[in-house]
Amino acid sequence: MTRVLLVGYGKMGKLIAKLAPDFDITIASIVDRDIQTNELPKDAKIFSQLVPEAINGCDVAIDFAEAGDILSRISLFAKCSCPAVIGTTGWDKQEYEAKQIIAASDIGLISAPNFSLGVSLFLQLAGAAAKLFTNFPQYDVGMHEMHHRQKQDAPSGTAKLLATKVLSHYPKRERMETTPVDHALASNAIHSSSFRVGFVPGMHELMFDSLEDTITLTHTARNREGFAKGALTAAHWIISKKGWFTLDDLIIDKLKGHTC
Ligand code: NAD
């Protein structure tokens, strides 16, 4: 059994702990600054902050918490030689620094704003569609994402990944413009709108629109299980790796290069 340290025992942390046995994973330690439940995995050690004792005896860490002190958490994983799966979102401005920490360490780290296999395949399809539609200037391109009202970042990390993928095929489009938009959209921008309501686990849409018709590609998460299963799969995969990885690396590894 692989021994995992879970950082963050909220909606995602609890689901990962519930599904862990199906992946031959034991939750050995949990770190949460404010545990709101008695439903804890048997034999897990509980900590209110990330300290070396929480990492001791764990093969890998899975982090679904808040972006605030992410760099100090990554530094400690590196210092304690603990490979890490980072699902926490909203810290892309600190990514460069995080990559330097990992480059100077002996661990592997896989980071993804969306660990679901379906989203990864959706992003592959989106790349292929953008590559096709960029040849037809009569079609404009735009994006929309929707999440539950407690989500703390906008646009979602997945929307940013989607924009990067699409922009790479549109040489005349240089940036993603996010809501609110109170002016005509610049010709070098792609619009990405964000909507927050209720309990939606996540929806991302890519739209190509002409005077005559609309073509949409949509990924709708039905629940959070896809994210949790992806993170548990990544926990096994990252243990033998060294360096910085994204979900694409894992998928390409599994698909043996059959990507768009
Ligand atoms: P949540 O609010 O339900 O849970 C977060 C938990 O982390 C809370 O219990 C909180 O007390 C704890 N926490 C926050 N900061 C902490 C810290 N510094 N140290 C210890 N504990 C801390 O949120 P959630 O829905 O479980 O999502 C958690 C994160 O994962 C968010 O950033 C969210 O955007 C992201 N997320 C990623 C994916 C993915 O596939 N990568 C999927 C869903 C959510």
mmCIF file of C-alpha atoms and ligand atoms in Angstrom:
data_model
loop_
_atom_site.group_PDB
_atom_site.id
_atom_site.type_symbol
_atom_site.label_atom_id
_atom_site.label_comp_id
_atom_site.label_asym_id
_atom_site.label_seq_id
_atom_site.Cartn_x
_atom_site.Cartn_y
_atom_site.Cartn_z
ATOM 1 C CA MET A 1 0.000 0.000 0.000
ATOM 2 C CA THR A 2 1.237 3.467 -0.897
ATOM 3 C CA ARG A 3 1.172 5.865 2.087
ATOM 4 C CA VAL A 4 -0.230 9.299 1.276
ATOM 5 C CA LEU A 5 -0.158 12.627 3.103
ATOM 6 C CA LEU A 6 -3.332 14.597 2.321
ATOM 7 C CA VAL A 7 -3.049 18.384 2.617
ATOM 8 C CA GLY A 8 -6.550 19.882 2.736
ATOM 9 C CA TYR A 9 -9.472 17.842 4.050
ATOM 10 C CA GLY A 10 -12.329 19.721 2.415
ATOM 11 C CA LYS A 11 -14.607 18.574 -0.431
ATOM 12 C CA MET A 12 -11.725 17.122 -2.463
ATOM 13 C CA GLY A 13 -9.625 15.788 0.430
ATOM 14 C CA LYS A 14 -12.568 13.803 1.859
ATOM 15 C CA LEU A 15 -13.417 12.306 -1.527
ATOM 16 C CA ILE A 16 -9.778 11.341 -2.179
ATOM 17 C CA ALA A 17 -9.663 9.632 1.249
ATOM 18 C CA LYS A 18 -12.915 7.774 0.464
ATOM 19 C CA LEU A 19 -11.663 6.477 -2.903
ATOM 20 C CA ALA A 20 -8.059 5.817 -1.769
ATOM 21 C CA PRO A 21 -8.517 2.089 -0.884
ATOM 22 C CA ASP A 22 -9.651 1.379 -4.490
ATOM 23 C CA PHE A 23 -6.214 2.651 -5.579
ATOM 24 C CA ASP A 24 -4.200 0.655 -3.003
ATOM 25 C CA ILE A 25 -3.558 3.854 -1.109
ATOM 26 C CA THR A 26 -3.590 4.407 2.658
ATOM 27 C CA ILE A 27 -4.100 7.907 4.009
ATOM 28 C CA ALA A 28 -1.293 8.034 6.568
ATOM 29 C CA SER A 29 -1.445 11.753 7.510
ATOM 30 C CA ILE A 30 -3.897 14.593 7.066
ATOM 31 C CA VAL A 31 -3.075 18.286 7.345
ATOM 32 C CA ASP A 32 -5.972 20.715 7.596
ATOM 33 C CA ARG A 33 -5.983 24.008 9.474
ATOM 34 C CA ASP A 34 -9.655 23.591 10.346
ATOM 35 C CA ILE A 35 -11.042 20.047 10.193
ATOM 36 C CA GLN A 36 -14.853 20.312 10.176
ATOM 37 C CA THR A 37 -15.713 16.618 10.568
ATOM 38 C CA ASN A 38 -15.200 13.497 12.655
ATOM 39 C CA GLU A 39 -15.194 11.337 9.521
ATOM 40 C CA LEU A 40 -11.467 10.646 9.366
ATOM 41 C CA PRO A 41 -9.646 7.672 7.835
ATOM 42 C CA LYS A 42 -8.723 5.044 10.436
ATOM 43 C CA ASP A 43 -5.123 5.370 11.718
ATOM 44 C CA ALA A 44 -4.412 8.671 9.913
ATOM 45 C CA LYS A 45 -2.298 11.123 11.916
ATOM 46 C CA ILE A 46 -3.923 14.577 12.039
ATOM 47 C CA PHE A 47 -2.049 17.910 11.921
ATOM 48 C CA SER A 48 -3.324 21.503 11.805
ATOM 49 C CA GLN A 49 -0.348 22.699 9.745
ATOM 50 C CA LEU A 50 2.238 21.197 7.441
ATOM 51 C CA VAL A 51 5.288 20.181 9.482
ATOM 52 C CA PRO A 52 8.018 17.578 8.742
ATOM 53 C CA GLU A 53 6.379 15.119 11.201
ATOM 54 C CA ALA A 54 3.266 15.065 8.978
ATOM 55 C CA ILE A 55 5.413 14.037 5.998
ATOM 56 C CA ASN A 56 7.478 11.405 7.852
ATOM 57 C CA GLY A 57 6.650 7.880 6.676
ATOM 58 C CA CYS A 58 4.600 9.050 3.655
ATOM 59 C CA ASP A 59 5.511 8.042 0.079
ATOM 60 C CA VAL A 60 3.753 10.972 -1.608
ATOM 61 C CA ALA A 61 1.678 14.081 -0.771
ATOM 62 C CA ILE A 62 -1.634 15.086 -2.361
ATOM 63 C CA ASP A 63 -2.415 18.788 -1.883
ATOM 64 C CA PHE A 64 -5.964 20.145 -2.383
ATOM 65 C CA ALA A 65 -6.054 23.158 -0.049
ATOM 66 C CA GLU A 66 -5.663 26.913 -0.654
ATOM 67 C CA ALA A 67 -3.117 28.800 -2.723
ATOM 68 C CA GLY A 68 -1.969 31.141 0.106
ATOM 69 C CA ASP A 69 1.196 29.405 1.366
ATOM 70 C CA ILE A 70 1.651 26.968 -1.533
ATOM 71 C CA LEU A 71 5.334 27.843 -2.056
ATOM 72 C CA SER A 72 6.257 27.059 1.543
ATOM 73 C CA ARG A 73 4.374 23.731 1.272
ATOM 74 C CA ILE A 74 6.211 22.839 -1.966
ATOM 75 C CA SER A 75 9.525 23.829 -0.330
ATOM 76 C CA LEU A 76 8.843 21.492 2.571
ATOM 77 C CA PHE A 77 7.861 18.597 0.265
ATOM 78 C CA ALA A 78 11.173 19.174 -1.563
ATOM 79 C CA LYS A 79 13.203 19.460 1.651
ATOM 80 C CA CYS A 80 11.681 16.223 2.993
ATOM 81 C CA SER A 81 12.128 14.411 -0.377
ATOM 82 C CA CYS A 82 8.369 13.802 -0.612
ATOM 83 C CA PRO A 83 6.968 13.638 -4.188
ATOM 84 C CA ALA A 84 3.810 15.707 -4.586
ATOM 85 C CA VAL A 85 0.527 15.902 -6.482
ATOM 86 C CA ILE A 86 -0.729 19.507 -6.461
ATOM 87 C CA GLY A 87 -4.433 19.985 -7.224
ATOM 88 C CA THR A 88 -4.734 23.335 -5.445
ATOM 89 C CA THR A 89 -5.467 26.109 -7.963
ATOM 90 C CA GLY A 90 -5.037 29.884 -8.145
ATOM 91 C CA TRP A 91 -1.247 30.172 -7.778
ATOM 92 C CA ASP A 92 -0.051 30.335 -11.400
ATOM 93 C CA LYS A 93 1.854 33.587 -10.741
ATOM 94 C CA GLN A 94 4.088 31.627 -8.339
ATOM 95 C CA GLU A 95 4.636 28.730 -10.734
ATOM 96 C CA TYR A 96 8.041 29.927 -11.946
ATOM 97 C CA GLU A 97 9.370 30.013 -8.373
ATOM 98 C CA ALA A 98 7.852 26.597 -7.646
ATOM 99 C CA LYS A 99 9.564 25.135 -10.721
ATOM 100 C CA GLN A 100 12.926 26.428 -9.468
ATOM 101 C CA ILE A 101 12.351 24.782 -6.068
ATOM 102 C CA ILE A 102 11.614 21.452 -7.785
ATOM 103 C CA ALA A 103 14.558 21.764 -10.209
ATOM 104 C CA ALA A 104 16.891 22.102 -7.209
ATOM 105 C CA SER A 105 15.310 19.106 -5.429
ATOM 106 C CA ASP A 106 15.308 15.337 -5.854
ATOM 107 C CA ILE A 107 11.497 14.955 -6.068
ATOM 108 C CA GLY A 108 8.858 14.758 -8.766
ATOM 109 C CA LEU A 109 5.860 17.102 -8.644
ATOM 110 C CA ILE A 110 2.766 16.898 -10.831
ATOM 111 C CA SER A 111 0.527 19.944 -10.888
ATOM 112 C CA ALA A 112 -2.816 20.262 -12.681
ATOM 113 C CA PRO A 113 -5.728 22.644 -12.194
ATOM 114 C CA ASN A 114 -7.953 19.780 -13.315
ATOM 115 C CA PHE A 115 -7.023 16.145 -12.711
ATOM 116 C CA SER A 116 -9.914 14.578 -14.597
ATOM 117 C CA LEU A 117 -9.061 12.314 -17.522
ATOM 118 C CA GLY A 118 -12.118 13.679 -19.367
ATOM 119 C CA VAL A 119 -10.811 17.245 -19.182
ATOM 120 C CA SER A 120 -7.416 16.150 -20.388
ATOM 121 C CA LEU A 121 -9.018 14.462 -23.412
ATOM 122 C CA PHE A 122 -11.278 17.525 -23.897
ATOM 123 C CA LEU A 123 -8.158 19.741 -23.988
ATOM 124 C CA GLN A 124 -6.629 17.457 -26.629
ATOM 125 C CA LEU A 125 -9.827 17.796 -28.700
ATOM 126 C CA ALA A 126 -9.838 21.578 -28.160
ATOM 127 C CA GLY A 127 -6.266 21.784 -29.479
ATOM 128 C CA ALA A 128 -7.192 19.766 -32.567
ATOM 129 C CA ALA A 129 -10.314 21.911 -33.158
ATOM 130 C CA ALA A 130 -8.361 25.165 -32.791
ATOM 131 C CA LYS A 131 -5.744 23.884 -35.239
ATOM 132 C CA LEU A 132 -8.551 23.267 -37.765
ATOM 133 C CA PHE A 133 -10.672 26.391 -37.211
ATOM 134 C CA THR A 134 -7.749 28.817 -37.291
ATOM 135 C CA ASN A 135 -7.732 28.231 -41.080
ATOM 136 C CA PHE A 136 -11.284 29.633 -41.368
ATOM 137 C CA PRO A 137 -11.302 33.308 -40.320
ATOM 138 C CA GLN A 138 -15.090 33.499 -40.715
ATOM 139 C CA TYR A 139 -15.258 31.649 -37.369
ATOM 140 C CA ASP A 140 -14.603 33.601 -34.174
ATOM 141 C CA VAL A 141 -13.518 31.633 -31.079
ATOM 142 C CA GLY A 142 -14.460 32.059 -27.399
ATOM 143 C CA MET A 143 -14.755 30.209 -24.071
ATOM 144 C CA HIS A 144 -17.086 29.934 -21.118
ATOM 145 C CA GLU A 145 -16.658 28.267 -17.720
ATOM 146 C CA MET A 146 -19.096 27.681 -14.841
ATOM 147 C CA HIS A 147 -18.401 26.542 -11.257
ATOM 148 C CA HIS A 148 -19.975 26.435 -7.779
ATOM 149 C CA ARG A 149 -20.264 29.709 -5.886
ATOM 150 C CA GLN A 150 -17.496 28.908 -3.368
ATOM 151 C CA LYS A 151 -14.763 28.656 -5.979
ATOM 152 C CA GLN A 152 -12.082 31.147 -5.026
ATOM 153 C CA ASP A 153 -10.393 31.816 -8.385
ATOM 154 C CA ALA A 154 -11.633 33.043 -11.780
ATOM 155 C CA PRO A 155 -11.104 32.264 -14.556
ATOM 156 C CA SER A 156 -10.584 28.651 -13.557
ATOM 157 C CA GLY A 157 -7.142 27.109 -13.991
ATOM 158 C CA THR A 158 -8.676 24.841 -16.638
ATOM 159 C CA ALA A 159 -9.982 27.873 -18.570
ATOM 160 C CA LYS A 160 -6.436 29.268 -18.561
ATOM 161 C CA LEU A 161 -5.079 25.958 -19.876
ATOM 162 C CA LEU A 162 -7.787 25.919 -22.553
ATOM 163 C CA ALA A 163 -6.925 29.503 -23.564
ATOM 164 C CA THR A 164 -3.203 28.675 -23.791
ATOM 165 C CA LYS A 165 -3.985 25.667 -25.973
ATOM 166 C CA VAL A 166 -6.302 27.647 -28.300
ATOM 167 C CA LEU A 167 -4.064 30.738 -28.473
ATOM 168 C CA SER A 168 -1.121 28.574 -29.556
ATOM 169 C CA HIS A 169 -2.990 27.931 -32.834
ATOM 170 C CA TYR A 170 -4.156 31.549 -33.408
ATOM 171 C CA PRO A 171 -1.096 33.683 -34.269
ATOM 172 C CA LYS A 172 -3.176 36.892 -34.456
ATOM 173 C CA ARG A 173 -4.799 36.345 -31.034
ATOM 174 C CA GLU A 174 -2.404 37.255 -28.248
ATOM 175 C CA ARG A 175 -4.390 37.140 -25.017
ATOM 176 C CA MET A 176 -7.451 35.922 -23.157
ATOM 177 C CA GLU A 177 -9.841 38.663 -22.015
ATOM 178 C CA THR A 178 -11.975 37.786 -19.000
ATOM 179 C CA THR A 179 -15.309 39.150 -17.792
ATOM 180 C CA PRO A 180 -16.464 41.825 -17.174
ATOM 181 C CA VAL A 181 -16.096 43.279 -20.670
ATOM 182 C CA ASP A 182 -17.469 46.824 -21.003
ATOM 183 C CA HIS A 183 -16.035 47.562 -24.444
ATOM 184 C CA ALA A 184 -15.840 45.958 -27.864
ATOM 185 C CA LEU A 185 -13.447 43.046 -27.789
ATOM 186 C CA ALA A 186 -10.006 43.845 -29.273
ATOM 187 C CA SER A 187 -9.192 41.865 -32.409
ATOM 188 C CA ASN A 188 -6.174 40.212 -30.721
ATOM 189 C CA ALA A 189 -8.238 38.934 -27.757
ATOM 190 C CA ILE A 190 -10.183 35.749 -27.101
ATOM 191 C CA HIS A 191 -12.995 36.174 -24.601
ATOM 192 C CA SER A 192 -13.379 33.781 -21.666
ATOM 193 C CA SER A 193 -16.376 34.293 -19.401
ATOM 194 C CA SER A 194 -16.763 32.904 -15.857
ATOM 195 C CA PHE A 195 -20.075 32.202 -14.116
ATOM 196 C CA ARG A 196 -20.522 31.150 -10.472
ATOM 197 C CA VAL A 197 -23.677 29.470 -9.202
ATOM 198 C CA GLY A 198 -24.800 26.873 -6.652
ATOM 199 C CA PHE A 199 -22.935 23.564 -6.591
ATOM 200 C CA VAL A 200 -21.714 23.085 -10.181
ATOM 201 C CA PRO A 201 -18.498 20.971 -9.985
ATOM 202 C CA GLY A 202 -17.241 22.427 -13.283
ATOM 203 C CA MET A 203 -18.217 23.121 -16.908
ATOM 204 C CA HIS A 204 -15.927 24.346 -19.715
ATOM 205 C CA GLU A 205 -17.033 25.231 -23.209
ATOM 206 C CA LEU A 206 -15.143 26.156 -26.364
ATOM 207 C CA MET A 207 -17.180 27.858 -29.081
ATOM 208 C CA PHE A 208 -16.490 28.594 -32.743
ATOM 209 C CA ASP A 209 -19.027 31.035 -34.140
ATOM 210 C CA SER A 210 -19.713 32.281 -37.682
ATOM 211 C CA LEU A 211 -22.574 34.250 -39.260
ATOM 212 C CA GLU A 212 -24.149 30.944 -40.285
ATOM 213 C CA ASP A 213 -23.593 28.571 -37.390
ATOM 214 C CA THR A 214 -22.031 27.713 -34.021
ATOM 215 C CA ILE A 215 -19.898 24.709 -33.109
ATOM 216 C CA THR A 216 -19.331 23.968 -29.411
ATOM 217 C CA LEU A 217 -17.161 21.514 -27.502
ATOM 218 C CA THR A 218 -18.255 21.114 -23.880
ATOM 219 C CA HIS A 219 -16.878 19.260 -20.886
ATOM 220 C CA THR A 220 -19.263 18.923 -17.953
ATOM 221 C CA ALA A 221 -18.056 17.330 -14.725
ATOM 222 C CA ARG A 222 -20.935 15.320 -13.249
ATOM 223 C CA ASN A 223 -19.280 15.205 -9.822
ATOM 224 C CA ARG A 224 -15.805 15.527 -8.281
ATOM 225 C CA GLU A 225 -14.870 11.843 -8.637
ATOM 226 C CA GLY A 226 -12.979 12.380 -11.901
ATOM 227 C CA PHE A 227 -10.656 14.898 -10.201
ATOM 228 C CA ALA A 228 -10.096 12.610 -7.200
ATOM 229 C CA LYS A 229 -9.413 9.504 -9.304
ATOM 230 C CA GLY A 230 -6.966 11.462 -11.485
ATOM 231 C CA ALA A 231 -5.093 12.708 -8.414
ATOM 232 C CA LEU A 232 -4.884 9.182 -6.948
ATOM 233 C CA THR A 233 -3.587 7.826 -10.281
ATOM 234 C CA ALA A 234 -1.043 10.676 -10.381
ATOM 235 C CA ALA A 235 0.101 9.827 -6.831
ATOM 236 C CA HIS A 236 1.314 6.398 -7.975
ATOM 237 C CA TRP A 237 2.794 7.778 -11.218
ATOM 238 C CA ILE A 238 4.836 10.628 -9.677
ATOM 239 C CA ILE A 239 6.653 8.516 -7.074
ATOM 240 C CA SER A 240 9.243 7.223 -9.574
ATOM 241 C CA LYS A 241 9.702 10.574 -11.363
ATOM 242 C CA LYS A 242 11.993 13.531 -10.789
ATOM 243 C CA GLY A 243 11.175 17.067 -11.953
ATOM 244 C CA TRP A 244 8.088 19.078 -12.915
ATOM 245 C CA PHE A 245 5.109 17.428 -14.654
ATOM 246 C CA THR A 246 1.591 18.275 -15.770
ATOM 247 C CA LEU A 247 -1.363 15.987 -16.402
ATOM 248 C CA ASP A 248 -0.496 16.066 -20.129
ATOM 249 C CA ASP A 249 2.793 14.291 -19.317
ATOM 250 C CA LEU A 250 0.925 11.538 -17.493
ATOM 251 C CA ILE A 251 -1.688 11.172 -20.263
ATOM 252 C CA ILE A 252 0.941 11.186 -23.035
ATOM 253 C CA ASP A 253 2.820 8.522 -21.067
ATOM 254 C CA LYS A 254 -0.375 6.425 -20.822
ATOM 255 C CA LEU A 255 -1.426 7.066 -24.445
ATOM 256 C CA LYS A 256 2.139 6.471 -25.666
ATOM 257 C CA GLY A 257 2.059 9.605 -27.822
ATOM 258 C CA HIS A 258 -1.444 9.228 -29.335
ATOM 259 C CA THR A 259 -2.351 12.899 -28.723
ATOM 260 C CA CYS A 260 -3.490 15.840 -30.856
HETATM 261 P P1 NAD B 1 -12.552 23.144 0.224
HETATM 262 O O1 NAD B 1 -12.690 24.597 0.586
HETATM 263 O O2 NAD B 1 -13.745 22.270 0.327
HETATM 264 O O3 NAD B 1 -11.364 22.487 1.081
HETATM 265 C C1 NAD B 1 -10.117 23.094 1.292
HETATM 266 C C2 NAD B 1 -9.603 22.579 2.639
HETATM 267 O O4 NAD B 1 -8.236 22.949 2.762
HETATM 268 C C3 NAD B 1 -10.357 23.176 3.846
HETATM 269 O O5 NAD B 1 -10.746 22.127 4.730
HETATM 270 C C4 NAD B 1 -9.313 24.109 4.503
HETATM 271 O O6 NAD B 1 -9.458 24.151 5.916
HETATM 272 C C5 NAD B 1 -8.001 23.451 4.092
HETATM 273 N N1 NAD B 1 -6.870 24.378 3.979
HETATM 274 C C6 NAD B 1 -6.815 25.513 3.262
HETATM 275 N N2 NAD B 1 -5.581 26.063 3.329
HETATM 276 C C7 NAD B 1 -4.848 25.227 4.099
HETATM 277 C C8 NAD B 1 -3.495 25.225 4.525
HETATM 278 N N3 NAD B 1 -2.656 26.213 4.184
HETATM 279 N N4 NAD B 1 -3.052 24.206 5.302
HETATM 280 C C9 NAD B 1 -3.904 23.214 5.663
HETATM 281 N N5 NAD B 1 -5.203 23.146 5.282
HETATM 282 C C10 NAD B 1 -5.656 24.146 4.516
HETATM 283 O O7 NAD B 1 -11.985 23.158 -1.273
HETATM 284 P P2 NAD B 1 -11.961 21.949 -2.324
HETATM 285 O O8 NAD B 1 -13.165 22.009 -3.198
HETATM 286 O O9 NAD B 1 -11.608 20.678 -1.634
HETATM 287 O O10 NAD B 1 -10.770 22.437 -3.287
HETATM 288 C C11 NAD B 1 -9.466 22.596 -2.773
HETATM 289 C C12 NAD B 1 -8.562 23.151 -3.878
HETATM 290 O O11 NAD B 1 -8.513 22.226 -4.971
HETATM 291 C C13 NAD B 1 -9.021 24.465 -4.503
HETATM 292 O O12 NAD B 1 -7.875 25.241 -4.834
HETATM 293 C C14 NAD B 1 -9.771 24.053 -5.760
HETATM 294 O O13 NAD B 1 -9.819 25.070 -6.760
HETATM 295 C C15 NAD B 1 -8.900 22.891 -6.169
HETATM 296 N N6 NAD B 1 -9.548 21.890 -7.020
HETATM 297 C C16 NAD B 1 -8.743 21.306 -7.940
HETATM 298 C C17 NAD B 1 -9.228 20.286 -8.725
HETATM 299 C C18 NAD B 1 -8.279 19.599 -9.675
HETATM 300 O O14 NAD B 1 -8.688 18.638 -10.359
HETATM 301 N N7 NAD B 1 -7.013 20.016 -9.722
HETATM 302 C C19 NAD B 1 -10.562 19.865 -8.599
HETATM 303 C C20 NAD B 1 -11.359 20.468 -7.647
HETATM 304 C C21 NAD B 1 -10.832 21.475 -6.854
#
